[in-house]
Backbone as JSON Lines, residues from 0, in Angstrom:
{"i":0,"aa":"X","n":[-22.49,19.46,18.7],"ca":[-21.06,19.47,18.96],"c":[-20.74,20.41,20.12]}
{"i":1,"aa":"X","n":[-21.5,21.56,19.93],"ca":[-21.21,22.48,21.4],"c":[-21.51,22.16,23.04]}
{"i":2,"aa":"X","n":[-22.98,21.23,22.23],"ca":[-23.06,20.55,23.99],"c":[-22.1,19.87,24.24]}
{"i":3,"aa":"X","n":[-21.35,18.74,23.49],"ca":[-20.31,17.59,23.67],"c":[-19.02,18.79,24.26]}
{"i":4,"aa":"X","n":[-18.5,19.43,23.96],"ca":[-17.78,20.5,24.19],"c":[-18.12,21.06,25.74]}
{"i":5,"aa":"X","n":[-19.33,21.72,25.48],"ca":[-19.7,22.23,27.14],"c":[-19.55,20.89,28.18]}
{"i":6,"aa":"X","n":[-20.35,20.1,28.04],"ca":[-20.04,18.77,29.37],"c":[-18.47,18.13,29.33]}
{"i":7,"aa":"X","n":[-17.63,18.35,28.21],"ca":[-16.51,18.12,28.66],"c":[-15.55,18.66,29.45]}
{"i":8,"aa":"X","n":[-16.12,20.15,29.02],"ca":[-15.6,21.26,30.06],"c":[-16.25,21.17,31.19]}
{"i":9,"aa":"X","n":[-17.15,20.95,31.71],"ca":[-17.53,21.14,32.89],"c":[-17.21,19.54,33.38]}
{"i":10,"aa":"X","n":[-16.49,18.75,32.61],"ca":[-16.81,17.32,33.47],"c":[-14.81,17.49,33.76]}
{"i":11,"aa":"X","n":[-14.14,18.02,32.7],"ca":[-12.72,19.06,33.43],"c":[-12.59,19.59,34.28]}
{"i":12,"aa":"X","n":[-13.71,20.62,34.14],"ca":[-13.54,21.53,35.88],"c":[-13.93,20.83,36.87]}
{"i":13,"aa":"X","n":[-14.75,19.78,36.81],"ca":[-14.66,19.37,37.89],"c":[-13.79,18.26,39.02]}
{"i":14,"aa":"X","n":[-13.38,18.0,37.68],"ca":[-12.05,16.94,38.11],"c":[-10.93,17.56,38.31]}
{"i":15,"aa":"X","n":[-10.56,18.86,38.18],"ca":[-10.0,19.89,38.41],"c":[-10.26,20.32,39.9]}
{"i":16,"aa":"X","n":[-11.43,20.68,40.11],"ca":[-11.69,20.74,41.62],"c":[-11.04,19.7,42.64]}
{"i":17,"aa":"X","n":[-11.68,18.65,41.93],"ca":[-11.55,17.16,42.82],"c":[-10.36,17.02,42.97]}
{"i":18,"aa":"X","n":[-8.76,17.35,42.15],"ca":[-7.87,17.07,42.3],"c":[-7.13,18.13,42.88]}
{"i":19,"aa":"X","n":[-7.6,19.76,43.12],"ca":[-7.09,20.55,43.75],"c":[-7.09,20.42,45.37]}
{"i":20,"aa":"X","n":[-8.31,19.43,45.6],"ca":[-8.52,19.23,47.12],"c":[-7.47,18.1,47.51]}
{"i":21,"aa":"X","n":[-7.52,17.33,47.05],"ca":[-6.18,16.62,47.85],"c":[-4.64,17.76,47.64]}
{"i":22,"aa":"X","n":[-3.96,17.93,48.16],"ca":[-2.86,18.15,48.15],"c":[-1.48,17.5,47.47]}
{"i":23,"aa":"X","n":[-1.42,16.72,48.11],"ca":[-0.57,15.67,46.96],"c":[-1.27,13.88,46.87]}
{"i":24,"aa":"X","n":[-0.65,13.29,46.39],"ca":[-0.67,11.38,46.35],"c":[-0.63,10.62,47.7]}
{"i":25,"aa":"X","n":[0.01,11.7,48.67],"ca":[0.03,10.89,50.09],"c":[-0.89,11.74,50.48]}
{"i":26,"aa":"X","n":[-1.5,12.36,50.65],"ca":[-2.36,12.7,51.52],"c":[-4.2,12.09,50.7]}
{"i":27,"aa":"X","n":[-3.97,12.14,49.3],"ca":[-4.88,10.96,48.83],"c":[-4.75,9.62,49.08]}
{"i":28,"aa":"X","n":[-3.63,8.92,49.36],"ca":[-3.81,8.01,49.72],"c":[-4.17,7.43,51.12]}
{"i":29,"aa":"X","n":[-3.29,8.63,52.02],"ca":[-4.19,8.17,53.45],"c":[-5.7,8.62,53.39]}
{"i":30,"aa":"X","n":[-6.19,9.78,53.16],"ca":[-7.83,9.89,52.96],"c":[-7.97,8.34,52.49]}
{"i":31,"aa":"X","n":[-7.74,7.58,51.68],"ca":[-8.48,6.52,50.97],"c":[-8.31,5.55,52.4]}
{"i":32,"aa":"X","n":[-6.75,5.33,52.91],"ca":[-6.91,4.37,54.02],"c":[-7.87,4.62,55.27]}
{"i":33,"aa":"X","n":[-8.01,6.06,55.51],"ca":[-8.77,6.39,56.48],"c":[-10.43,5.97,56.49]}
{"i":34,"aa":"X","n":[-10.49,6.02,55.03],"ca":[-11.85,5.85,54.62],"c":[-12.24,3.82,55.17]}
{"i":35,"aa":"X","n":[-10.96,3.84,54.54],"ca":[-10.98,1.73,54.86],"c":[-11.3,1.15,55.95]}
{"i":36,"aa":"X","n":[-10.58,2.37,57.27],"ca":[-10.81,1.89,58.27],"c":[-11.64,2.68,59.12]}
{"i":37,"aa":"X","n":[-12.62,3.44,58.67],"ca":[-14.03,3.89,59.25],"c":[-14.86,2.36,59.06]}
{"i":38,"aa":"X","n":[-15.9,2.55,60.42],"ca":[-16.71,1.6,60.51],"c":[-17.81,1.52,59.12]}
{"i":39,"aa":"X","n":[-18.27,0.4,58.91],"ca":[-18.57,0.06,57.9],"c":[-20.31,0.13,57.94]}
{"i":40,"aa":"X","n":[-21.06,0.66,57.38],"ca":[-22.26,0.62,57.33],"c":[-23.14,-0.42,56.43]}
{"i":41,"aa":"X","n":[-22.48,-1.6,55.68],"ca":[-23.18,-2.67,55.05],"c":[-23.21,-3.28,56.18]}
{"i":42,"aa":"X","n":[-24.66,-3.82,55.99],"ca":[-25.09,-5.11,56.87],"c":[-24.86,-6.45,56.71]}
{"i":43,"aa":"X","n":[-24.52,-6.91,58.13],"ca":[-23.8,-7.87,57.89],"c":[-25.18,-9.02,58.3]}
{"i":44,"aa":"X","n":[-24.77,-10.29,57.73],"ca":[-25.75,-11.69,58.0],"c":[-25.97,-11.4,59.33]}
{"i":45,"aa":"X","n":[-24.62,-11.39,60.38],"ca":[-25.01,-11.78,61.61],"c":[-26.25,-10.56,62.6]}
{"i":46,"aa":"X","n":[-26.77,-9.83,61.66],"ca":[-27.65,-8.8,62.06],"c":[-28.69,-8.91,61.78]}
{"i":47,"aa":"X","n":[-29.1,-10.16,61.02],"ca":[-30.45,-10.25,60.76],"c":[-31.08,-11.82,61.68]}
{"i":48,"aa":"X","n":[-32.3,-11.69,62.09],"ca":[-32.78,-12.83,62.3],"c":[-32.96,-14.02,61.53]}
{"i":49,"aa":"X","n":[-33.38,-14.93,62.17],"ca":[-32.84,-16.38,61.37],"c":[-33.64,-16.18,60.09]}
{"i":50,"aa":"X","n":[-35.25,-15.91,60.51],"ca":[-36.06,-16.14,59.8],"c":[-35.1,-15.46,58.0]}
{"i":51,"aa":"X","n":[-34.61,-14.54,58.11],"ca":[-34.88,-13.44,57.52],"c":[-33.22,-13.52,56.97]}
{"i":52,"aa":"X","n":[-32.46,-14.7,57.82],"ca":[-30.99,-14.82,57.18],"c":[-31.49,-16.05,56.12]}
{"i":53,"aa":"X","n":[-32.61,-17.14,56.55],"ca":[-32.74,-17.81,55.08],"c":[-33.6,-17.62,54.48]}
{"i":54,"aa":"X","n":[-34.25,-16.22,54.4],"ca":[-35.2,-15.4,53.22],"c":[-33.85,-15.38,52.74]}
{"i":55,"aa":"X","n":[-33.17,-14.62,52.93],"ca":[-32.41,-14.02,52.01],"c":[-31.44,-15.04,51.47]}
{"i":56,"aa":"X","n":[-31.03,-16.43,52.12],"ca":[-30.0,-17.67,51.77],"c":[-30.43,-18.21,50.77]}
{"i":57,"aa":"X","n":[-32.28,-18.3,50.99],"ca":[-32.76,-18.97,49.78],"c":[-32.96,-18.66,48.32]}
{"i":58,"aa":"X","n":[-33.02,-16.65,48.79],"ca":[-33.53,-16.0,47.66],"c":[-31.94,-16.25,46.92]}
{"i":59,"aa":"X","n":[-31.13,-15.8,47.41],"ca":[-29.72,-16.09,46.73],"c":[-29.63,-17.18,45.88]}
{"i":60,"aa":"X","n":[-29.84,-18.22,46.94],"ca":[-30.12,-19.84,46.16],"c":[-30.58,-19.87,44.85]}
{"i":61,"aa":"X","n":[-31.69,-19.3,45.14],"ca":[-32.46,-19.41,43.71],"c":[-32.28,-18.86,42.39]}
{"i":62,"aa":"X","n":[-31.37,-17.31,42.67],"ca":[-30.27,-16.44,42.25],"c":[-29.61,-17.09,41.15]}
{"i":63,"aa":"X","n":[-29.2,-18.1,42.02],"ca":[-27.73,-18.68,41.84],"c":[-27.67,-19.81,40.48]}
{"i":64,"aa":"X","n":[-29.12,-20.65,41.24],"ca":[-29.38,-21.01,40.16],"c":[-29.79,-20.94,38.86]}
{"i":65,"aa":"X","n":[-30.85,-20.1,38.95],"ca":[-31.14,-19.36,37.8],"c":[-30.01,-18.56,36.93]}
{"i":66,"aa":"X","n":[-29.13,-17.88,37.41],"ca":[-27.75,-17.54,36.46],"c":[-26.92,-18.95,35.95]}
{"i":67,"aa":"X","n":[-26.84,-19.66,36.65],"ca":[-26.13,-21.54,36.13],"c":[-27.01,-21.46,35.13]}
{"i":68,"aa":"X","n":[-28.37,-21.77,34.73],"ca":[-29.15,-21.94,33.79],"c":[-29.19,-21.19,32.56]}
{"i":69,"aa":"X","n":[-28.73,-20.24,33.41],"ca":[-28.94,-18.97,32.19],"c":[-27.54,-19.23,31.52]}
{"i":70,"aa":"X","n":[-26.49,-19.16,31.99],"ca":[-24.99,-19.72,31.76],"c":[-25.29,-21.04,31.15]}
{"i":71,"aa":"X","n":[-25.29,-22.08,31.59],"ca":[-25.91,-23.17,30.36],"c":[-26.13,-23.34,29.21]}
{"i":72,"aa":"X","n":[-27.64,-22.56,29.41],"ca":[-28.42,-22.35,27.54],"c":[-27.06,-21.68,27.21]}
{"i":73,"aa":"X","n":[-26.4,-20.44,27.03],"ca":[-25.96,-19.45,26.31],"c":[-24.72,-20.51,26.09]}
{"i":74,"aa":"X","n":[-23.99,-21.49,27.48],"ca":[-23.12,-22.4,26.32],"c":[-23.07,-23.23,25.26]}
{"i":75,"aa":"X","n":[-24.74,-23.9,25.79],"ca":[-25.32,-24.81,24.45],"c":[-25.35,-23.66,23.07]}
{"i":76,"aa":"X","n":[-25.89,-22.84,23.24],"ca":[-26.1,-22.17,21.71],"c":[-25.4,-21.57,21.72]}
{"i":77,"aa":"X","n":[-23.87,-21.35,22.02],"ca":[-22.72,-20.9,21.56],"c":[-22.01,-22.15,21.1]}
{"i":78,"aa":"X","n":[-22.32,-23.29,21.22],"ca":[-21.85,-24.28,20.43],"c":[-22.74,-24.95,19.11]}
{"i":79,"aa":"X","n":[-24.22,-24.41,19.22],"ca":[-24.9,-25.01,17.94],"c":[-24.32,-23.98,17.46]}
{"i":80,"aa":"X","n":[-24.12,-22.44,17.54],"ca":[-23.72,-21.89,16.11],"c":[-22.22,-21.88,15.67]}
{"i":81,"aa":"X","n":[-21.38,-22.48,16.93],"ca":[-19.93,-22.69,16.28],"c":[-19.94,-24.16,15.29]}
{"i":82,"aa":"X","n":[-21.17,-24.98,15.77],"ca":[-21.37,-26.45,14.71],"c":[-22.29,-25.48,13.66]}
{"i":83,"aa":"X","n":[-22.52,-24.58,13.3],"ca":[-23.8,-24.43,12.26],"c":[-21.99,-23.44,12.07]}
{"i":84,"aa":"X","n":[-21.52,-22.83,12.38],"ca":[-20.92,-21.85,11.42],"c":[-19.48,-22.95,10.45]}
{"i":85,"aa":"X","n":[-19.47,-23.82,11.38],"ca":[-18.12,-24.97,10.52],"c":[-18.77,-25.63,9.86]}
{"i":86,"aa":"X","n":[-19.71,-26.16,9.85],"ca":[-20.52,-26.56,8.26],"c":[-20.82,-25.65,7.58]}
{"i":87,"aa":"X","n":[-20.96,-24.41,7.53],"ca":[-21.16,-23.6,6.77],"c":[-19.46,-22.83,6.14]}
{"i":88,"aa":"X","n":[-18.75,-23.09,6.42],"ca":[-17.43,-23.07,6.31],"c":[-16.68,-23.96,5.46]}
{"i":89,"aa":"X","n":[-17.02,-25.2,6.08],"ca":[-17.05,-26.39,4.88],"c":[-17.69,-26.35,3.74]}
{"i":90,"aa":"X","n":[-18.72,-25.89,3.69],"ca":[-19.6,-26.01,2.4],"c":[-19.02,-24.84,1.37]}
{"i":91,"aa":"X","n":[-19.11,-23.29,2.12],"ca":[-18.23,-22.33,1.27],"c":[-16.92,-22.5,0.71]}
{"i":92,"aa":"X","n":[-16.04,-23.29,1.66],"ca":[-14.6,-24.06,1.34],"c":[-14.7,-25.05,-0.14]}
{"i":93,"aa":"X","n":[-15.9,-25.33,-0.32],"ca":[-15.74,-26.84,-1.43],"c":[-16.24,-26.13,-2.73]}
{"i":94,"aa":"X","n":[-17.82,-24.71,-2.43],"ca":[-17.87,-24.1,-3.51],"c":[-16.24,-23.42,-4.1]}
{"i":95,"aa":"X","n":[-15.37,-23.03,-3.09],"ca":[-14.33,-22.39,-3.48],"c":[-13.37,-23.47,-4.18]}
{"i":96,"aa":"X","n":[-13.56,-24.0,-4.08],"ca":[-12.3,-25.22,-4.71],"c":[-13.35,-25.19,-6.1]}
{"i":97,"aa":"X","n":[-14.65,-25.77,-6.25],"ca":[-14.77,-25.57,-7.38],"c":[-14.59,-24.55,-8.3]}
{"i":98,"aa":"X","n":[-15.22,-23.47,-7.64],"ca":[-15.12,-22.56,-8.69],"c":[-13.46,-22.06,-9.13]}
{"i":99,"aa":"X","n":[-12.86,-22.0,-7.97],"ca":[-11.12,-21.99,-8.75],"c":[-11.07,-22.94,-9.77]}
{"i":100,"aa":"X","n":[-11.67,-24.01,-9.36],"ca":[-11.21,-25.24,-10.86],"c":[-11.74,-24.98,-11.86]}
{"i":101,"aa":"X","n":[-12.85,-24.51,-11.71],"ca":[-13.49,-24.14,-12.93],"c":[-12.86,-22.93,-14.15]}
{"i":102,"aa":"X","n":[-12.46,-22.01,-12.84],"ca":[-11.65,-20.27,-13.28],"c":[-10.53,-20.96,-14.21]}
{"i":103,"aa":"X","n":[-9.7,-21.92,-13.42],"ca":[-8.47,-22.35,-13.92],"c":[-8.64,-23.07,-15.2]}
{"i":104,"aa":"X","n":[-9.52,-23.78,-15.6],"ca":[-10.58,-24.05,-16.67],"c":[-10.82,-23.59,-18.21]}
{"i":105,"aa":"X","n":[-11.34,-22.23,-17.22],"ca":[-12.06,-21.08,-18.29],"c":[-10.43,-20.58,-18.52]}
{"i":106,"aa":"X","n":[-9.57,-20.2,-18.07],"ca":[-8.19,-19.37,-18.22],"c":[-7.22,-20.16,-18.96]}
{"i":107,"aa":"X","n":[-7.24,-21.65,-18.98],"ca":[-6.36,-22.3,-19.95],"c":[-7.05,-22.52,-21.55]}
{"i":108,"aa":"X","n":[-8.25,-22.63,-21.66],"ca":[-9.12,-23.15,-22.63],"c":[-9.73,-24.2,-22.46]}
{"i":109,"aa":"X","n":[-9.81,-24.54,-21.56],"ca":[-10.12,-25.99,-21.67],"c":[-11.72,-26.17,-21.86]}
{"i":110,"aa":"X","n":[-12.05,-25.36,-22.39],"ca":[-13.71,-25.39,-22.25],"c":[-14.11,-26.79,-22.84]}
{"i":111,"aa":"X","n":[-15.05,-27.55,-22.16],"ca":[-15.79,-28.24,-22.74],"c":[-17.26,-28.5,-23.25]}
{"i":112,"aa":"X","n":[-17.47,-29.11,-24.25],"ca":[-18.38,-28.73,-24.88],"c":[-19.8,-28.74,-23.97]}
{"i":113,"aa":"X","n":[-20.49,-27.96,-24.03],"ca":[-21.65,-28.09,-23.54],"c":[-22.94,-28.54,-23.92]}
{"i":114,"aa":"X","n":[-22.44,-28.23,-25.25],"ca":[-24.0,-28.7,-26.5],"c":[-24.09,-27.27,-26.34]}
{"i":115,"aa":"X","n":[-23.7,-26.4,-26.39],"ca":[-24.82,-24.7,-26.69],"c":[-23.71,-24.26,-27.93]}
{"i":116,"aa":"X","n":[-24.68,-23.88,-28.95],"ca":[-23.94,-23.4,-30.23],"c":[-23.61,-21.95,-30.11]}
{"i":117,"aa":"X","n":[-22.49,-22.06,-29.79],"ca":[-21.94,-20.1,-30.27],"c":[-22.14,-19.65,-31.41]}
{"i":118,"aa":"X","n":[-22.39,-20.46,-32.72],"ca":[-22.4,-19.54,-33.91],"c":[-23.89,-19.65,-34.1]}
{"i":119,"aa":"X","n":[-24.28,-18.63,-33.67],"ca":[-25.98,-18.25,-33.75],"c":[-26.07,-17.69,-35.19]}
């Protein structure tokens, strides 16, 4: 419990720091625009050679497909167990009707005979 305690404090002070350095909301918010419009250091397609723009078009490709597939299966067997959980729903639904009929049964008298002798 004391560690959970210590890293919360120190994960406070430091967001404490972080928020003493901006000054107010506008001067965080231009830092953020300033940041937007510094040149950008991700590489872009048009910087790579051909060879090496469809290494990477194809590897995507293949990416791409492989997640569709993977997306697929997980819809098929999110529908066998929504068909396996409504038959199983149905079936618990019909034990429940019986056994109320039965309760309702046992609670009026209506017992019927079974052939088993109570007077042992």
């Amino acid at each position: 419990e004391q560690q959970y305690i210590d890293r919360k404090r120190s994960f406070s002070l430091a967001s404490t720091e972080t928020n003493s350095n901006a000054s107010s909301m506008s001067d965080f918010d231009g830092a953020a625009a300033e940041t937007k419009s510094a040149p950008s250091t991700k590489r872009l397609m048009r910087d790579f050679s051909d060879d090496k723009r469809n290494m990477i078009r194809d590897s995507n490709r293949k990416a791409a497909q492989k997640c569709r597939k993977r997306k697929k299966r997980n819809s098929k067997d999110l529908d066998k167990t929504i068909e396996i959980l409504l038959l199983e729903n149905e079936l618990l639904t019909i034990q429940y009707d019986i056994l109320r009929k039965w309760v309702v049964n046992e609670k009026a008298g209506n017992n019927r005979d079974d052939g088993i002798d109570d007077k042992v």
